[in-house]
PDB file of C-alpha atoms in Angstrom:
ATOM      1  CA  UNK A   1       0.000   0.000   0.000  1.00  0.00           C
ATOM      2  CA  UNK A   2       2.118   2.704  -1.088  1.00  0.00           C
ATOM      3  CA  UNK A   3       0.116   5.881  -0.280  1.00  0.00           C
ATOM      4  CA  UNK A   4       1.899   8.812  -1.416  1.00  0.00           C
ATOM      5  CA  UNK A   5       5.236   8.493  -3.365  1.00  0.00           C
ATOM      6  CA  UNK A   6       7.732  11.484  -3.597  1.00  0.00           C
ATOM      7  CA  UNK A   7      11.337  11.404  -6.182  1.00  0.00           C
ATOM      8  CA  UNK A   8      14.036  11.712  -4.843  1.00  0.00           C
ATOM      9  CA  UNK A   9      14.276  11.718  -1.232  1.00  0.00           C
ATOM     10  CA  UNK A  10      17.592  13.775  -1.730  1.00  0.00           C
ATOM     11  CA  UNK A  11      18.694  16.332  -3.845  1.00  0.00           C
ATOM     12  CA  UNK A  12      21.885  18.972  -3.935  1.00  0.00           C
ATOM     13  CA  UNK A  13      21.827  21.469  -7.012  1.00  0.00           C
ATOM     14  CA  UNK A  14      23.681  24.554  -8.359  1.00  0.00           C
ATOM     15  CA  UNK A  15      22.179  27.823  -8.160  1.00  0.00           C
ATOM     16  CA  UNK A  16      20.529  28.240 -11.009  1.00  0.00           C
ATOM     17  CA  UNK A  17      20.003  24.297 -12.001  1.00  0.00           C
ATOM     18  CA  UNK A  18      16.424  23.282 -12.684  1.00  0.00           C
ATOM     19  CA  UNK A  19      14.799  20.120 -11.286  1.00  0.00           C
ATOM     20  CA  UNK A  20      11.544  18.982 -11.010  1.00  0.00           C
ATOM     21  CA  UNK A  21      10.187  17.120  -8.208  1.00  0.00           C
ATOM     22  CA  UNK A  22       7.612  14.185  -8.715  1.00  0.00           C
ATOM     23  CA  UNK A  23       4.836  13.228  -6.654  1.00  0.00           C
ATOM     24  CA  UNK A  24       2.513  10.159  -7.171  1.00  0.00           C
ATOM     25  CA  UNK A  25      -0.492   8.863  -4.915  1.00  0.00           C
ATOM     26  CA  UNK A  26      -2.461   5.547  -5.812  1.00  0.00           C
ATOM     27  CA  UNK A  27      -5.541   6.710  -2.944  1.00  0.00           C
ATOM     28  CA  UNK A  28      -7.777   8.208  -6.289  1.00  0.00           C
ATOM     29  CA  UNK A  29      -7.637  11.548  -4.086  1.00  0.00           C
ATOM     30  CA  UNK A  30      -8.863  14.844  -5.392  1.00  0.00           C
ATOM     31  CA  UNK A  31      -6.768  16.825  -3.914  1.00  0.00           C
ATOM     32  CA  UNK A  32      -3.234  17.047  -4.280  1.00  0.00           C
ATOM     33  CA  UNK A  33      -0.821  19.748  -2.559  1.00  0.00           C
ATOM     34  CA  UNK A  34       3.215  21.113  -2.361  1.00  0.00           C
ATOM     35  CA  UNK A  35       4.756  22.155   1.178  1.00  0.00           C
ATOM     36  CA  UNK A  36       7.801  22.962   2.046  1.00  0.00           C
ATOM     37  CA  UNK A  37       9.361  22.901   5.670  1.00  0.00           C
ATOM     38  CA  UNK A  38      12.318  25.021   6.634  1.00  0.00           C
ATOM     39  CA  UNK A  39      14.031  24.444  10.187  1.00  0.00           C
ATOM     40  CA  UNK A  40      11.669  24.867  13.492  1.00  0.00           C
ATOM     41  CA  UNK A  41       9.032  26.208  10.962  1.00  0.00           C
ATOM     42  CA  UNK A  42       5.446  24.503  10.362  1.00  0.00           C
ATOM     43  CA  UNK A  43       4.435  23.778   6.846  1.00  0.00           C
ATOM     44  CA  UNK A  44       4.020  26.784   4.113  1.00  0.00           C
ATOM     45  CA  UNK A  45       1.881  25.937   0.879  1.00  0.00           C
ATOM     46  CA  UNK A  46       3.515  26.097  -2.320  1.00  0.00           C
ATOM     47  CA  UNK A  47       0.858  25.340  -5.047  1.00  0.00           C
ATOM     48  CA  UNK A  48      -1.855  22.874  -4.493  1.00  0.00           C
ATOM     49  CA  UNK A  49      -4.660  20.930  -7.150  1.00  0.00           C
ATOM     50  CA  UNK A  50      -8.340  21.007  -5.729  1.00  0.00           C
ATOM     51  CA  UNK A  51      -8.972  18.307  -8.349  1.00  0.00           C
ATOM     52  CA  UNK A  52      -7.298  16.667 -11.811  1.00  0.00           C
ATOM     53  CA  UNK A  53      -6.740  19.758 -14.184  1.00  0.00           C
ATOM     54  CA  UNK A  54      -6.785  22.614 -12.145  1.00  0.00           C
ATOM     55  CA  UNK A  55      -3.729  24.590  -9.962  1.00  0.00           C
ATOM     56  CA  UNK A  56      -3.474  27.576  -7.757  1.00  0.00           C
ATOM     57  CA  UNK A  57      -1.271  29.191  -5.652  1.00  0.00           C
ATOM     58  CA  UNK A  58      -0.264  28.733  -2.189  1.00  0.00           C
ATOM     59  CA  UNK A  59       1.227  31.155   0.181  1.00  0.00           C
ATOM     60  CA  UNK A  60       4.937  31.107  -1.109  1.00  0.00           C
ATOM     61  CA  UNK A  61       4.728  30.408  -4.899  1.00  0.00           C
ATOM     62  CA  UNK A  62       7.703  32.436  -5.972  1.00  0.00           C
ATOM     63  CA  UNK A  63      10.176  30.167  -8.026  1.00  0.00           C
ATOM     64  CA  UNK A  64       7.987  26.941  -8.269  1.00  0.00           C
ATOM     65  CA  UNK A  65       6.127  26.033 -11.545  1.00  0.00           C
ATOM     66  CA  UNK A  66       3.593  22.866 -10.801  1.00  0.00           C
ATOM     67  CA  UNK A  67       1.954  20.339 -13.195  1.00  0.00           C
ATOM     68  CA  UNK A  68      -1.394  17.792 -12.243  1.00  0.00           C
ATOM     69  CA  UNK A  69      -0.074  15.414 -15.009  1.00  0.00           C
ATOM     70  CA  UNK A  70      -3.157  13.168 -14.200  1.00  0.00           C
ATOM     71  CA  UNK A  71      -5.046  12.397 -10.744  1.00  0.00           C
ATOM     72  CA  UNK A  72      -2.137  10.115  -9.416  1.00  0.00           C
ATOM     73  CA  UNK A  73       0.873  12.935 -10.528  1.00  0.00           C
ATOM     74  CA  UNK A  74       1.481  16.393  -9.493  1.00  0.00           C
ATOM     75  CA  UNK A  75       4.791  17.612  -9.936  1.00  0.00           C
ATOM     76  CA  UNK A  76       6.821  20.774  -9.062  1.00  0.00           C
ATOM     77  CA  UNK A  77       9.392  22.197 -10.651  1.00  0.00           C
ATOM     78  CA  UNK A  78      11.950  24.411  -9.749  1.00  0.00           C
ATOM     79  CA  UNK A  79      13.360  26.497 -12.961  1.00  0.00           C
ATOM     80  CA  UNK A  80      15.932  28.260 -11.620  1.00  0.00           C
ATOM     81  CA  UNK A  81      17.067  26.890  -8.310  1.00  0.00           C
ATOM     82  CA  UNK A  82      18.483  29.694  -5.537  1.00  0.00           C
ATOM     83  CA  UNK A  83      19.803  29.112  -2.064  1.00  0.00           C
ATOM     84  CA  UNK A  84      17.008  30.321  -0.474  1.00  0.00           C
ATOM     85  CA  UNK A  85      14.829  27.374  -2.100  1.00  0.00           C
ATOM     86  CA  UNK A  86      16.933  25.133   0.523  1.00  0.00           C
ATOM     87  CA  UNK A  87      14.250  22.774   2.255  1.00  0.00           C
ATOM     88  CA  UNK A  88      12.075  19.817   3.127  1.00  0.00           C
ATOM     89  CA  UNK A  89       9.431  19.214  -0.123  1.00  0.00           C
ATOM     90  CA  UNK A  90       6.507  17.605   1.443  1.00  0.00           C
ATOM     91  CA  UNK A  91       3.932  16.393  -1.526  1.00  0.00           C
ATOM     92  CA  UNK A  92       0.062  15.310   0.218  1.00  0.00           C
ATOM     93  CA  UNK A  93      -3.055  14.272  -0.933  1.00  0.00           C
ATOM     94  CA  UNK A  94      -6.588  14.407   0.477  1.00  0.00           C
ATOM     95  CA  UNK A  95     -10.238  13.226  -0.982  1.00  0.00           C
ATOM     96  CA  UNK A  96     -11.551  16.649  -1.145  1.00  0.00           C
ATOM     97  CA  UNK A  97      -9.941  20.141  -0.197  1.00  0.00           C
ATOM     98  CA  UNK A  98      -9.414  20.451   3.403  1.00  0.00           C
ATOM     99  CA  UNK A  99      -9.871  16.845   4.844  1.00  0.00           C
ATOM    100  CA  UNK A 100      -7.518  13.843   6.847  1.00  0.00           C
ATOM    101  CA  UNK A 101      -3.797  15.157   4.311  1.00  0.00           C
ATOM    102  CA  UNK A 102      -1.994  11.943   3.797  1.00  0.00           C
ATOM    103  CA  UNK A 103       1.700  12.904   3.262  1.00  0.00           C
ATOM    104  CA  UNK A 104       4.750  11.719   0.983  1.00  0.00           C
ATOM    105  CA  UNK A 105       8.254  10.924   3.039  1.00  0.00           C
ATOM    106  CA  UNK A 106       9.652  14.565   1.865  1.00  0.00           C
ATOM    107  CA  UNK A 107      12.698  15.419  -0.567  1.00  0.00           C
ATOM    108  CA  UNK A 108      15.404  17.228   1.096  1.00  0.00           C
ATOM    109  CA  UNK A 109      16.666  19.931  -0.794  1.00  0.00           C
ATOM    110  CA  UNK A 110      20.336  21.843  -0.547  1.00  0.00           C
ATOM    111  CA  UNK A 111      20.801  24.085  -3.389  1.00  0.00           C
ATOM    112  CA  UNK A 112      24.521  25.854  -3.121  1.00  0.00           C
TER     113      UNK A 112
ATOM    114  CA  UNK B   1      -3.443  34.429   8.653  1.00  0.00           C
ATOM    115  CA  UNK B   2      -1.232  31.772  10.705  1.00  0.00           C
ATOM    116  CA  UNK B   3      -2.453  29.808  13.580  1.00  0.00           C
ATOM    117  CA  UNK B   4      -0.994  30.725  17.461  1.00  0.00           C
ATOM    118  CA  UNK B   5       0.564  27.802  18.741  1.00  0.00           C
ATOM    119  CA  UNK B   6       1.237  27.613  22.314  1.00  0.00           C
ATOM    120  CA  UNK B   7       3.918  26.544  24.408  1.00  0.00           C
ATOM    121  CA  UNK B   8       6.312  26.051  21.460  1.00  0.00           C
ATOM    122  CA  UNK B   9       7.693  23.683  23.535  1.00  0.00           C
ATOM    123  CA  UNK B  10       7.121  21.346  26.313  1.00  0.00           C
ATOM    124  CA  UNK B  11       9.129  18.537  28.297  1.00  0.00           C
ATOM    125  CA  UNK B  12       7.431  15.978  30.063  1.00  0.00           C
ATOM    126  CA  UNK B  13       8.118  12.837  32.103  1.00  0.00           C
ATOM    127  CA  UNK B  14       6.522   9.596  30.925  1.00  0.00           C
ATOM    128  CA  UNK B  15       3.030   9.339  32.195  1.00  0.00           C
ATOM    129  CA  UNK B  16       2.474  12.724  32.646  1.00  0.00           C
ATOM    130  CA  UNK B  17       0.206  15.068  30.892  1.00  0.00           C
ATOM    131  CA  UNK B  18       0.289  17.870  28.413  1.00  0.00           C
ATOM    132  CA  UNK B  19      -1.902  20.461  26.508  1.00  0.00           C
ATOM    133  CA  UNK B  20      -0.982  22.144  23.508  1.00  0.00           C
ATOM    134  CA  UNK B  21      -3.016  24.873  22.277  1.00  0.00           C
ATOM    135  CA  UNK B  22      -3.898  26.468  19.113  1.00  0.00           C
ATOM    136  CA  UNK B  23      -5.391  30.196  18.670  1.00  0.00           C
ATOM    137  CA  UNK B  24      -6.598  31.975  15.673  1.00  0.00           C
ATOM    138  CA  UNK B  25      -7.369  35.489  14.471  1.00  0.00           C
ATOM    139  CA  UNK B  26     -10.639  34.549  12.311  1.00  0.00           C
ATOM    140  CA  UNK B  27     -13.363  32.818  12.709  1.00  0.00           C
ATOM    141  CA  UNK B  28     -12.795  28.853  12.086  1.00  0.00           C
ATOM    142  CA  UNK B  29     -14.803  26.538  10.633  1.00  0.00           C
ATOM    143  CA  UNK B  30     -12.505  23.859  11.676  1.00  0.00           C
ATOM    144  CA  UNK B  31      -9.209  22.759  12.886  1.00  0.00           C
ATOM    145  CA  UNK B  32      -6.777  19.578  12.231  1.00  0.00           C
ATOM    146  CA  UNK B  33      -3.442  18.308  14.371  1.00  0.00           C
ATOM    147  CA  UNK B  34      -1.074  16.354  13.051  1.00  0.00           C
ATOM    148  CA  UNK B  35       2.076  14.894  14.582  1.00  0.00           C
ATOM    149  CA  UNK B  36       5.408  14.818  12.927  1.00  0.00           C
ATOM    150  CA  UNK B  37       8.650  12.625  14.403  1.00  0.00           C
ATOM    151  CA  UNK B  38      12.161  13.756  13.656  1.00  0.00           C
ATOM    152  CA  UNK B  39      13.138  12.872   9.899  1.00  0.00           C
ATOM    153  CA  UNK B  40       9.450  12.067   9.053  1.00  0.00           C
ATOM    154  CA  UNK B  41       6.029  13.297   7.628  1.00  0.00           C
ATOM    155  CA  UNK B  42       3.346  14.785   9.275  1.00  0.00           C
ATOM    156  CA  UNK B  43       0.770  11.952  10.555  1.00  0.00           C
ATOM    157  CA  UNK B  44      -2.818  12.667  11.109  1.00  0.00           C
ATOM    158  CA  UNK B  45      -4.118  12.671  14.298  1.00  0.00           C
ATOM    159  CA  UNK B  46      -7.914  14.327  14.152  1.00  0.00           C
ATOM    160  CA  UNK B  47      -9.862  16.722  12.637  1.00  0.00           C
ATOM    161  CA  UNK B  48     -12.702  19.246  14.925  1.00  0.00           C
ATOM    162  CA  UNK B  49     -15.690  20.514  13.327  1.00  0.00           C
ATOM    163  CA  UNK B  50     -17.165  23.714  14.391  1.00  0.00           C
ATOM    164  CA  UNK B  51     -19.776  23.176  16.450  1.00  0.00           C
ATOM    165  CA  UNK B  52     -17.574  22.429  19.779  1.00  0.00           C
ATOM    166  CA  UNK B  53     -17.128  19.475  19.510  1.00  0.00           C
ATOM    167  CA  UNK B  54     -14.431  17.127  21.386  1.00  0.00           C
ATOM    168  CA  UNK B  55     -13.084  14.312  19.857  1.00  0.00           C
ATOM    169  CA  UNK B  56     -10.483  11.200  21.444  1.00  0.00           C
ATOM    170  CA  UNK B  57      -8.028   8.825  19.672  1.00  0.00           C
ATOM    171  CA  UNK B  58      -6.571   6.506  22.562  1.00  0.00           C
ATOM    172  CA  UNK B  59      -5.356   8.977  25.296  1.00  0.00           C
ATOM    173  CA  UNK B  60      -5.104  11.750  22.787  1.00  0.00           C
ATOM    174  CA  UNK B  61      -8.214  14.209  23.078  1.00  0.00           C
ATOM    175  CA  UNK B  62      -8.809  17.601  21.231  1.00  0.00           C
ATOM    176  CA  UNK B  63     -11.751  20.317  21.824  1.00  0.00           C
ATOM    177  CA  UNK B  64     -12.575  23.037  19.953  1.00  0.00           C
ATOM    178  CA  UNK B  65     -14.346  26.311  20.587  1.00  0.00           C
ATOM    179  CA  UNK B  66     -15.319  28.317  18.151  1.00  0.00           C
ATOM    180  CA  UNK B  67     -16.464  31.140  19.737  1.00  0.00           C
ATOM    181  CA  UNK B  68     -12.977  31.778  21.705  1.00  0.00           C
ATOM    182  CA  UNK B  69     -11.492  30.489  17.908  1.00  0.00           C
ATOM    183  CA  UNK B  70      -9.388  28.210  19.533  1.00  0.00           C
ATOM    184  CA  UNK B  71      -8.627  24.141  20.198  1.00  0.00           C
ATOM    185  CA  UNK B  72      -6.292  22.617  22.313  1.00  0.00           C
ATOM    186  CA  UNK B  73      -4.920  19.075  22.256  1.00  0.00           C
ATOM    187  CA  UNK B  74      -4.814  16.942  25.495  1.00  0.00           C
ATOM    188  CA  UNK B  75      -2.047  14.200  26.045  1.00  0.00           C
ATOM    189  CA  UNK B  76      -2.892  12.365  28.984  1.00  0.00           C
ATOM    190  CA  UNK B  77      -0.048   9.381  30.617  1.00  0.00           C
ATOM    191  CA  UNK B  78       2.214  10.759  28.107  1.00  0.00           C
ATOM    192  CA  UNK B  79       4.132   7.925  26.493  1.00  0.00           C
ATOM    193  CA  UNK B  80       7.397   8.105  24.989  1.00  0.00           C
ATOM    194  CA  UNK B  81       5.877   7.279  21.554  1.00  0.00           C
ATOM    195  CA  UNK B  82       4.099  10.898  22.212  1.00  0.00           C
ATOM    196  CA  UNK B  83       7.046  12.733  21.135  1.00  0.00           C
ATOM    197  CA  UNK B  84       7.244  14.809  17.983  1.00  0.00           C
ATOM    198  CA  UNK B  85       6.081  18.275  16.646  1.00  0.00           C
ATOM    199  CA  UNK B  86       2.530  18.927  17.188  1.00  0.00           C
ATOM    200  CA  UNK B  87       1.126  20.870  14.335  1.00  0.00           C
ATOM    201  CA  UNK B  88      -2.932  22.524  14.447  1.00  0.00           C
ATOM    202  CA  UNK B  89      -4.178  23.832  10.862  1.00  0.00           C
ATOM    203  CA  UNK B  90      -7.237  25.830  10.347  1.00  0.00           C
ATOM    204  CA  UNK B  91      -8.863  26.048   7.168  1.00  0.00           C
ATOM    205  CA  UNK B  92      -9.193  28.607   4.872  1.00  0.00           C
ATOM    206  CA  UNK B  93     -10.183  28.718   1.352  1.00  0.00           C
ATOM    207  CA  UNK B  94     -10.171  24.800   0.855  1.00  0.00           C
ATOM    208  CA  UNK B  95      -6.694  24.878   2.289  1.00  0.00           C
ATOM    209  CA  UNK B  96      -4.918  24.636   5.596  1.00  0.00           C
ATOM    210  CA  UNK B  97      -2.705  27.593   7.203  1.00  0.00           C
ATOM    211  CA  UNK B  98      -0.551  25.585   9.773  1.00  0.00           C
ATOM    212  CA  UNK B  99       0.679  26.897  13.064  1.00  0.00           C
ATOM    213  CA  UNK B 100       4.444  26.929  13.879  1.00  0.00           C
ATOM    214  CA  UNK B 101       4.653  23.769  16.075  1.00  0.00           C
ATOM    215  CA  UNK B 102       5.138  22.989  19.356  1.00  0.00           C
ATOM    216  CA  UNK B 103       7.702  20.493  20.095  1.00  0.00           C
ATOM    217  CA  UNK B 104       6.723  17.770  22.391  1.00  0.00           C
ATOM    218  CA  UNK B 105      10.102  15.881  24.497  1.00  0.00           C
ATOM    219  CA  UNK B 106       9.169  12.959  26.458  1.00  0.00           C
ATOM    220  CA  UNK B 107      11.744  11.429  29.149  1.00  0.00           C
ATOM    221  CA  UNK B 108      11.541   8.232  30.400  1.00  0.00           C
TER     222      UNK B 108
END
């Protein structure tokens, strides 16, 4: 029962290197959303997918380009990576918009 | 607007017991905790409707008043399994606005 699946659980890049982060979940969830966690911080929303085809921003979408391949896939993508972009990429899903979030195992991020 | 976590920290002994709390600005319609251990995801732990309701899940509790737009978490013969990050969201606009966490050290 596999849940949620992030790629890769670790990732160093140059500034300026592009990536793109993939996210899977085999629950047939609605709902599919981007965190990231820096240090002694809770979670901030990047982008999130209320349902298969549509995206919108989160709180911190600066940087981050996102695409709901399907109802299993949403991925984000980082264009242009900076130091500041440094963090913990948590991927969830949920049935329906704010309900029980089930979460990926997170990506940790360096970018130097 | 972010969720008020309070204490941002607590240390316990095992089998004591603890209460997190978890304060908004506006009005909530309801309000989830998760817990997250070191190195790991966030785990679902409950999720309080408005209406004041109380909910358990072993010897983890939660309340929630909405009038006072605030919930608090109740640990009760903490075990060392308790320990982690607590986190309380509140929704708003289909999403959830997460507090800061409060960090939750159990001894032996």
């Amino acid at each position: 029962n596999a849940g949620v699946t992030q790629t890769p659980k670790f990732q160093v890049l140059k500034t300026g290197q592009s990536m793109t982060l993939q996210c899977a979940q085999d629950m047939n969830h609605n709902s599919m959303y981007w965190y990231r966690q820096d240090p002694g911080m809770g979670l901030r929303l990047i982008y999130y997918s209320a349902s298969e085809g549509t995206t919108d921003k989160g709180e911190v979408p600066n940087g981050y380009n996102v695409s709901r391949l399907n109802k299993r896939e949403f991925s984000l993508r980082l264009e242009s990576a900076a130091p500041s972009q440094t963090s913990v990429y948590f991927c969830a899903s949920s049935e329906q918009g704010a309900e029980e979030a089930f979460f990926g195992q997170g990506t940790r991020l360096t970018v130097v | 607007q972010q969720p008020v976590q309070s204490p941002q920290a607590v240390i316990l002994r095992e089998g004591e017991d603890a209460v997190i709390n978890c304060s908004s600005s506006k009005a909530l319609y309801s309000v989830h905790w998760y817990r997250q251990k070191h190195g790991e995801a966030p785990v679902f732990l409950m999720i309080l409707l408005k209406g004041g309701e109380q909910k358990g899940h072993d010897k983890i509790s939660a309340s929630f008043n909405e009038k006072k737009q605030q919930s608090s978490l109740y640990l009760t013969a903490s075990q060392l399994s308790y320990s982690g990050t607590y986190f309380c969201g509140t929704e708003s606009n289909y999403q959830l606005i997460w507090g800061a966490g409060t960090k939750l050290i159990i001894k032996p």
